[in-house]
Amino acid sequence: MSEHGKIEITEMQYDKDRPKASNPLMIEDLSLRDGHQSLFATRGRTEDMIPMAEKMDEIGFWAVEMWGGATFDTMHRFLNEDPFERIRTLKRYFKKTPFAMLLRGQNLVGYRNYADDVAKAFVNRASENGMDIFRTFDALNDYRNFEAVVPVIKECGKHFQGTICYSLTEARMGGDVYNIDYYIKKAKELEDMGADSICVKDMAGLMAPYDTYELIKALKETVSPLIHLHSHFTSGMASMTHLKAVEAGVDIIDTCLSPYAYRTSHPAIEPLVMTLLGTNRDTGFDIKALTDINEIFEKTILPKYKHLLDDTKVSIIDTNVLIHQTPGGMLSNLVNQLREMDALDRIDEVYKELPRVRKELGQVPLVTPTSQIVGTQTVNNVLFDKGNDRYKMVTAQVKDLCYGLYGKTSTPIDPKIQKQVLKGYERGEKPITCRPAETLEPELKKAKEKIGDLAVDLDDLLVYALFPVTGTKYLRRKYGKEDVPAEMKPITLEDIEKEAELVKRAKCGELIEKSCQGFSPEKSENLRTFNVFVDGEYIEVGVDEVGGAPVLAYAQVQTASPVAQPQGVTIPPPPVAPAIARPAAPAPASAFAPAPAKAEAKPAPAASGSGTDLKSPMPGIIIRYEKNVGDEVNEGDIVVVIEAMKMENALPAPAKGIIKAVNFSIGDPVAKDAVLAVIE
Ligand code: CO
């Protein structure tokens, strides 16, 4: 065991004799960012963070992560919150504990490389608003993508935490790419850039405990910044990984308070506090104080979020991650993608093709967005390639990757595939080797011209520059030019209690009397449905006159709360009466419980009869038509670009001829096999 990690244990009781640790383990709490991002789709509201903020500030965390990652996007898009305001508000309650954020390098808190002027202004404003620690990462571990932001972090006098994305190509650390030398080399690069600390970011939960021990020990021996571990629980290894990291001498570990812990989030802090109690690495945290905070979360906050928890599985771990060394989110995306294309039976082919595609595309770490880029291309290859004729349908993002727009890949991209993919690419067929953002023109001035006075200050302008479409909508709401939709408004604990009461009543039969008694005749074709309104709620009832007295066949209960719930309370027909099971009735048009209208994919227009149809190979959304009616095309010319699973796919003309019909407009959702254009 290394010098750093030697664990000394003393005999003691929790309340008394607790010695002060000689080298206490430092803890960053992630509940207010990664915790709710991992478990509750990042939907945590600022007002729901305030009730426990002062208590959290007393615990002694090294830092509290509460911003960055997906929070900026979700806040302005779904919660009608000013992202910058959250930092200022929470800062009033956290007087001692530094704030940390996740910064996606040149992607900031968005999904593409922004120009340097945007990147610099963003870091500056985050800092001015109260951010202290910038955990900076790049999906390719290409630290040229840090060059714009790091000097600004330093100028602002803030903490630059350099990050290494942890990745594997086989079951354990090692092999040609992601071996110990790779991580040491990356850590040295970060140290040379002036990193105040170095974070190993295991976003997929792939770090095995003994590999972690070797890695942390090696890092502690070779670089001087603090070493920080971020390991998701997804595969179930992270608690063990934490302990081995402590033994290897790690300085800081990321955890969540228990209500925000486990599943795809992080191990909880409370067991770690007890594990290290009385040792030389004792956190010194008061476990009773942590329990008090959890109580507030459990009782007053989490009932509002529980419905967002993915409870489709009983198991809280994803063993597929262990088998495929691939993020759980990426695996479920692959399954969804195949399901949408009616090809779920080909999942094994996808698993087989995945390592091959990843290798050909330069063994990139699998983290957003690279996991999606590799995953979607793999699905495309399995579905559309014919024998050795590979990469038949290439997404725009794979072209960008091959061009070098994301940065340098871990190994060189297969030159044959790179050449094939870049044929006819709009930026050029020769890949760039410079820092990607050097190819970008400044963006802020143009953004200001476009948004005009709707952006009152630089923070507003940044919201717009980062997210032009949803940012504009947010600013219009912020300045009263547009109403706030009901589903964006917060729900109260009272709403939740009312709903729970209805469910309870329905379950114990108050609303479904006859059916619950185990008797229900078969419904006849005369069955009619009625909506019965009882102050503030309605019950949908089915009434059947055949066989005498009306029999209540089923009931659907919904609250009349003006707040639309992402999952309305629907009482399924009781299991004792299979005969009454029927497809759920469409939600009645009611002023109550407004169901958010979901765009339906339009049916494919009828085939033209003459000419060749260009059909959509997958469900998606029309991004743009490259050709219009009357244009001449050769076979293989790009006619239309559709977006599927966040990736753009350019669809070529299946034949030479003239475009006779273009059947959709930009933004239209299309079904698989929809006729997008007709060529004659
Ligand atoms: Co994370």
CSV table of C-alpha atoms in Angstrom, one decimal, residues 350-561:
chain,number,residue,atom,x,y,z
A,350,VAL,CA,-25.1,-3.5,-33.2
A,351,TYR,CA,-23.1,-4.7,-30.1
A,352,LYS,CA,-20.7,-6.5,-32.5
A,353,GLU,CA,-20.3,-3.5,-34.9
A,354,LEU,CA,-19.9,-1.0,-32.1
A,355,PRO,CA,-16.2,-1.7,-31.2
A,356,ARG,CA,-15.4,-1.8,-34.9
A,357,VAL,CA,-16.9,1.6,-35.7
A,358,ARG,CA,-15.3,3.1,-32.6
A,359,LYS,CA,-11.9,1.8,-33.6
A,360,GLU,CA,-12.3,3.2,-37.2
A,361,LEU,CA,-13.3,6.5,-35.8
A,362,GLY,CA,-10.2,6.8,-33.6
A,363,GLN,CA,-11.1,5.0,-30.3
A,364,VAL,CA,-12.8,8.2,-28.9
A,365,PRO,CA,-13.8,8.1,-25.2
A,366,LEU,CA,-17.6,7.5,-25.1
A,367,VAL,CA,-19.1,10.5,-23.4
A,368,THR,CA,-21.7,13.0,-24.7
A,369,PRO,CA,-21.5,13.8,-27.6
A,370,THR,CA,-19.1,11.1,-28.9
A,371,SER,CA,-21.1,8.3,-27.5
A,372,GLN,CA,-24.1,9.4,-29.5
A,373,ILE,CA,-22.0,10.0,-32.6
A,374,VAL,CA,-20.5,6.5,-32.5
A,375,GLY,CA,-23.7,4.8,-31.4
A,376,THR,CA,-25.9,6.3,-34.2
A,377,GLN,CA,-23.3,5.6,-36.8
A,378,THR,CA,-23.1,2.0,-35.6
A,379,VAL,CA,-26.9,1.6,-36.0
A,380,ASN,CA,-26.8,3.2,-39.4
A,381,ASN,CA,-24.1,0.8,-40.5
A,382,VAL,CA,-26.0,-2.3,-39.3
A,383,LEU,CA,-29.2,-1.1,-41.0
A,384,PHE,CA,-28.0,0.4,-44.2
A,385,ASP,CA,-24.6,-1.1,-45.2
A,386,LYS,CA,-24.5,-3.9,-47.8
A,387,GLY,CA,-21.8,-6.4,-47.2
A,388,ASN,CA,-18.4,-4.7,-47.5
A,389,ASP,CA,-19.9,-1.5,-48.9
A,390,ARG,CA,-19.8,0.2,-45.5
A,391,TYR,CA,-20.7,3.7,-44.1
A,392,LYS,CA,-23.6,4.0,-46.6
A,393,MET,CA,-25.4,6.5,-44.4
A,394,VAL,CA,-23.1,8.8,-42.6
A,395,THR,CA,-24.3,11.4,-40.1
A,396,ALA,CA,-23.2,15.0,-40.4
A,397,GLN,CA,-21.5,14.6,-37.0
A,398,VAL,CA,-19.3,11.7,-38.2
A,399,LYS,CA,-18.2,14.0,-41.0
A,400,ASP,CA,-17.4,16.7,-38.6
A,401,LEU,CA,-15.5,14.3,-36.4
A,402,CYS,CA,-13.5,13.0,-39.5
A,403,TYR,CA,-12.8,16.6,-40.5
A,404,GLY,CA,-11.3,17.4,-37.0
A,405,LEU,CA,-14.0,19.7,-35.7
A,406,TYR,CA,-14.2,18.0,-32.4
A,407,GLY,CA,-10.4,17.8,-32.0
A,408,LYS,CA,-7.9,15.0,-32.2
A,409,THR,CA,-9.1,11.5,-31.7
A,410,SER,CA,-7.2,9.1,-29.4
A,411,THR,CA,-5.9,7.1,-32.3
A,412,PRO,CA,-5.9,8.2,-36.0
A,413,ILE,CA,-9.2,7.7,-37.8
A,414,ASP,CA,-9.1,4.9,-40.4
A,415,PRO,CA,-7.7,6.9,-43.5
A,416,LYS,CA,-9.8,5.0,-46.0
A,417,ILE,CA,-13.1,5.7,-44.1
A,418,GLN,CA,-12.0,9.3,-43.4
A,419,LYS,CA,-11.5,9.9,-47.1
A,420,GLN,CA,-14.8,8.2,-48.1
A,421,VAL,CA,-16.7,10.1,-45.4
A,422,LEU,CA,-15.3,13.5,-46.3
A,423,LYS,CA,-16.0,13.2,-50.1
A,424,GLY,CA,-18.1,16.3,-50.9
A,425,TYR,CA,-18.0,17.6,-47.3
A,426,GLU,CA,-19.0,21.2,-47.3
A,427,ARG,CA,-16.0,22.5,-45.3
A,428,GLY,CA,-13.5,20.7,-47.4
A,429,GLU,CA,-12.2,17.2,-48.1
A,430,LYS,CA,-8.9,17.7,-46.3
A,431,PRO,CA,-9.1,17.3,-42.5
A,432,ILE,CA,-7.8,20.2,-40.3
A,433,THR,CA,-5.1,19.6,-37.7
A,434,CYS,CA,-5.4,23.0,-35.8
A,435,ARG,CA,-7.3,23.7,-32.7
A,436,PRO,CA,-11.0,23.4,-33.9
A,437,ALA,CA,-12.2,26.8,-32.6
A,438,GLU,CA,-9.6,28.5,-34.8
A,439,THR,CA,-11.9,27.8,-37.7
A,440,LEU,CA,-14.8,29.7,-36.1
A,441,GLU,CA,-15.6,33.4,-36.6
A,442,PRO,CA,-16.5,35.5,-33.5
A,443,GLU,CA,-20.1,35.1,-32.7
A,444,LEU,CA,-21.1,37.6,-30.0
A,445,LYS,CA,-21.5,40.7,-32.2
A,446,LYS,CA,-23.7,38.9,-34.7
A,447,ALA,CA,-25.8,37.4,-31.9
A,448,LYS,CA,-26.3,40.9,-30.5
A,449,GLU,CA,-27.4,42.2,-33.9
A,450,LYS,CA,-29.9,39.4,-34.2
A,451,ILE,CA,-31.4,39.4,-30.7
A,452,GLY,CA,-31.4,43.2,-30.4
A,453,ASP,CA,-32.9,44.8,-27.2
A,454,LEU,CA,-34.4,41.5,-26.1
A,455,ALA,CA,-31.0,40.8,-24.5
A,456,VAL,CA,-30.8,43.4,-21.8
A,457,ASP,CA,-27.3,42.4,-20.6
A,458,LEU,CA,-24.4,40.1,-21.4
A,459,ASP,CA,-26.0,37.2,-19.4
A,460,ASP,CA,-29.1,37.5,-21.6
A,461,LEU,CA,-26.9,37.7,-24.7
A,462,LEU,CA,-25.1,34.5,-23.7
A,463,VAL,CA,-28.3,32.6,-23.2
A,464,TYR,CA,-29.2,33.6,-26.7
A,465,ALA,CA,-25.7,32.9,-28.2
A,466,LEU,CA,-25.6,29.4,-26.7
A,467,PHE,CA,-29.2,28.4,-27.4
A,468,PRO,CA,-30.6,30.7,-30.1
A,469,VAL,CA,-34.0,29.1,-30.5
A,470,THR,CA,-34.9,28.1,-26.9
A,471,GLY,CA,-32.9,31.1,-25.6
A,472,THR,CA,-35.1,33.6,-27.6
A,473,LYS,CA,-38.2,31.9,-26.3
A,474,TYR,CA,-36.9,32.1,-22.7
A,475,LEU,CA,-36.0,35.8,-23.0
A,476,ARG,CA,-39.5,36.6,-24.4
A,477,ARG,CA,-41.0,35.0,-21.3
A,478,LYS,CA,-38.5,36.6,-19.0
A,479,TYR,CA,-39.5,40.1,-20.3
A,480,GLY,CA,-43.2,39.4,-20.4
A,481,LYS,CA,-43.5,39.2,-24.1
A,482,GLU,CA,-44.8,35.6,-23.9
A,483,ASP,CA,-46.8,33.8,-21.3
A,484,VAL,CA,-45.3,31.0,-19.2
A,485,PRO,CA,-46.9,27.7,-20.2
A,486,ALA,CA,-48.5,25.8,-17.4
A,487,GLU,CA,-46.2,22.9,-17.6
A,488,MET,CA,-43.2,25.1,-16.9
A,489,LYS,CA,-44.6,26.4,-13.6
A,490,PRO,CA,-43.5,24.7,-10.4
A,491,ILE,CA,-45.8,22.2,-8.8
A,492,THR,CA,-46.5,22.4,-5.1
A,493,LEU,CA,-46.5,19.8,-2.4
A,494,GLU,CA,-50.2,20.3,-2.1
A,495,ASP,CA,-50.7,19.3,-5.8
A,496,ILE,CA,-48.8,16.2,-5.1
A,497,GLU,CA,-50.7,15.3,-1.9
A,498,LYS,CA,-54.0,15.9,-3.7
A,499,GLU,CA,-52.9,13.6,-6.5
A,500,ALA,CA,-51.7,10.9,-4.1
A,501,GLU,CA,-55.0,11.1,-2.2
A,502,LEU,CA,-56.9,10.4,-5.5
A,503,VAL,CA,-54.7,7.5,-6.3
A,504,LYS,CA,-55.2,6.1,-2.8
A,505,ARG,CA,-59.0,6.5,-3.1
A,506,ALA,CA,-59.1,4.9,-6.5
A,507,LYS,CA,-56.9,2.0,-5.3
A,508,CYS,CA,-59.0,1.2,-2.3
A,509,GLY,CA,-62.2,1.2,-4.4
A,510,GLU,CA,-63.8,4.5,-3.5
A,511,LEU,CA,-63.8,5.4,-7.2
A,512,ILE,CA,-64.1,2.0,-8.7
A,513,GLU,CA,-66.5,0.3,-6.4
A,514,LYS,CA,-67.8,-2.6,-8.4
A,515,SER,CA,-64.7,-3.6,-10.3
A,516,CYS,CA,-62.7,-3.8,-7.1
A,517,GLN,CA,-65.0,-6.4,-5.7
A,518,GLY,CA,-63.8,-8.8,-8.2
A,519,PHE,CA,-66.9,-8.9,-10.3
A,520,SER,CA,-67.3,-7.3,-13.7
A,521,PRO,CA,-69.4,-8.4,-16.6
A,522,GLU,CA,-68.1,-8.3,-20.1
A,523,LYS,CA,-68.7,-4.9,-21.6
A,524,SER,CA,-71.1,-4.8,-24.5
A,525,GLU,CA,-70.8,-2.7,-27.6
A,526,ASN,CA,-73.4,-0.3,-26.0
A,527,LEU,CA,-70.8,0.8,-23.5
A,528,ARG,CA,-70.6,4.6,-23.4
A,529,THR,CA,-68.1,6.8,-21.7
A,530,PHE,CA,-68.9,9.9,-19.6
A,531,ASN,CA,-66.8,12.4,-17.9
A,532,VAL,CA,-68.0,13.1,-14.4
A,533,PHE,CA,-66.7,16.3,-12.8
A,534,VAL,CA,-66.5,16.5,-9.1
A,535,ASP,CA,-65.0,19.7,-7.7
A,536,GLY,CA,-61.6,20.0,-9.1
A,537,GLU,CA,-61.2,16.5,-10.5
A,538,TYR,CA,-62.9,14.4,-13.1
A,539,ILE,CA,-63.5,10.8,-13.4
A,540,GLU,CA,-64.0,9.1,-16.8
A,541,VAL,CA,-66.6,6.4,-16.4
A,542,GLY,CA,-67.9,3.8,-18.8
A,543,VAL,CA,-71.6,3.0,-18.5
A,544,ASP,CA,-73.2,-0.1,-19.9
A,545,GLU,CA,-76.9,-0.7,-19.7
A,546,VAL,CA,-76.9,-4.3,-20.9
A,547,GLY,CA,-77.8,-6.7,-18.1
A,548,GLY,CA,-79.6,-4.2,-15.9
A,549,ALA,CA,-78.1,-1.6,-13.6
A,550,PRO,CA,-75.3,0.4,-14.9
A,551,VAL,CA,-71.9,-1.1,-14.1
A,552,LEU,CA,-68.9,1.1,-13.6
A,553,ALA,CA,-66.5,-0.5,-16.0
A,554,TYR,CA,-63.4,1.6,-15.5
A,555,ALA,CA,-62.3,4.9,-14.2
A,556,GLN,CA,-59.5,7.3,-15.1
A,557,VAL,CA,-58.8,10.0,-12.5
A,558,GLN,CA,-57.0,13.2,-13.2
A,559,THR,CA,-56.4,16.1,-11.0
A,560,ALA,CA,-57.8,19.4,-12.2
A,561,SER,CA,-54.6,21.0,-11.2
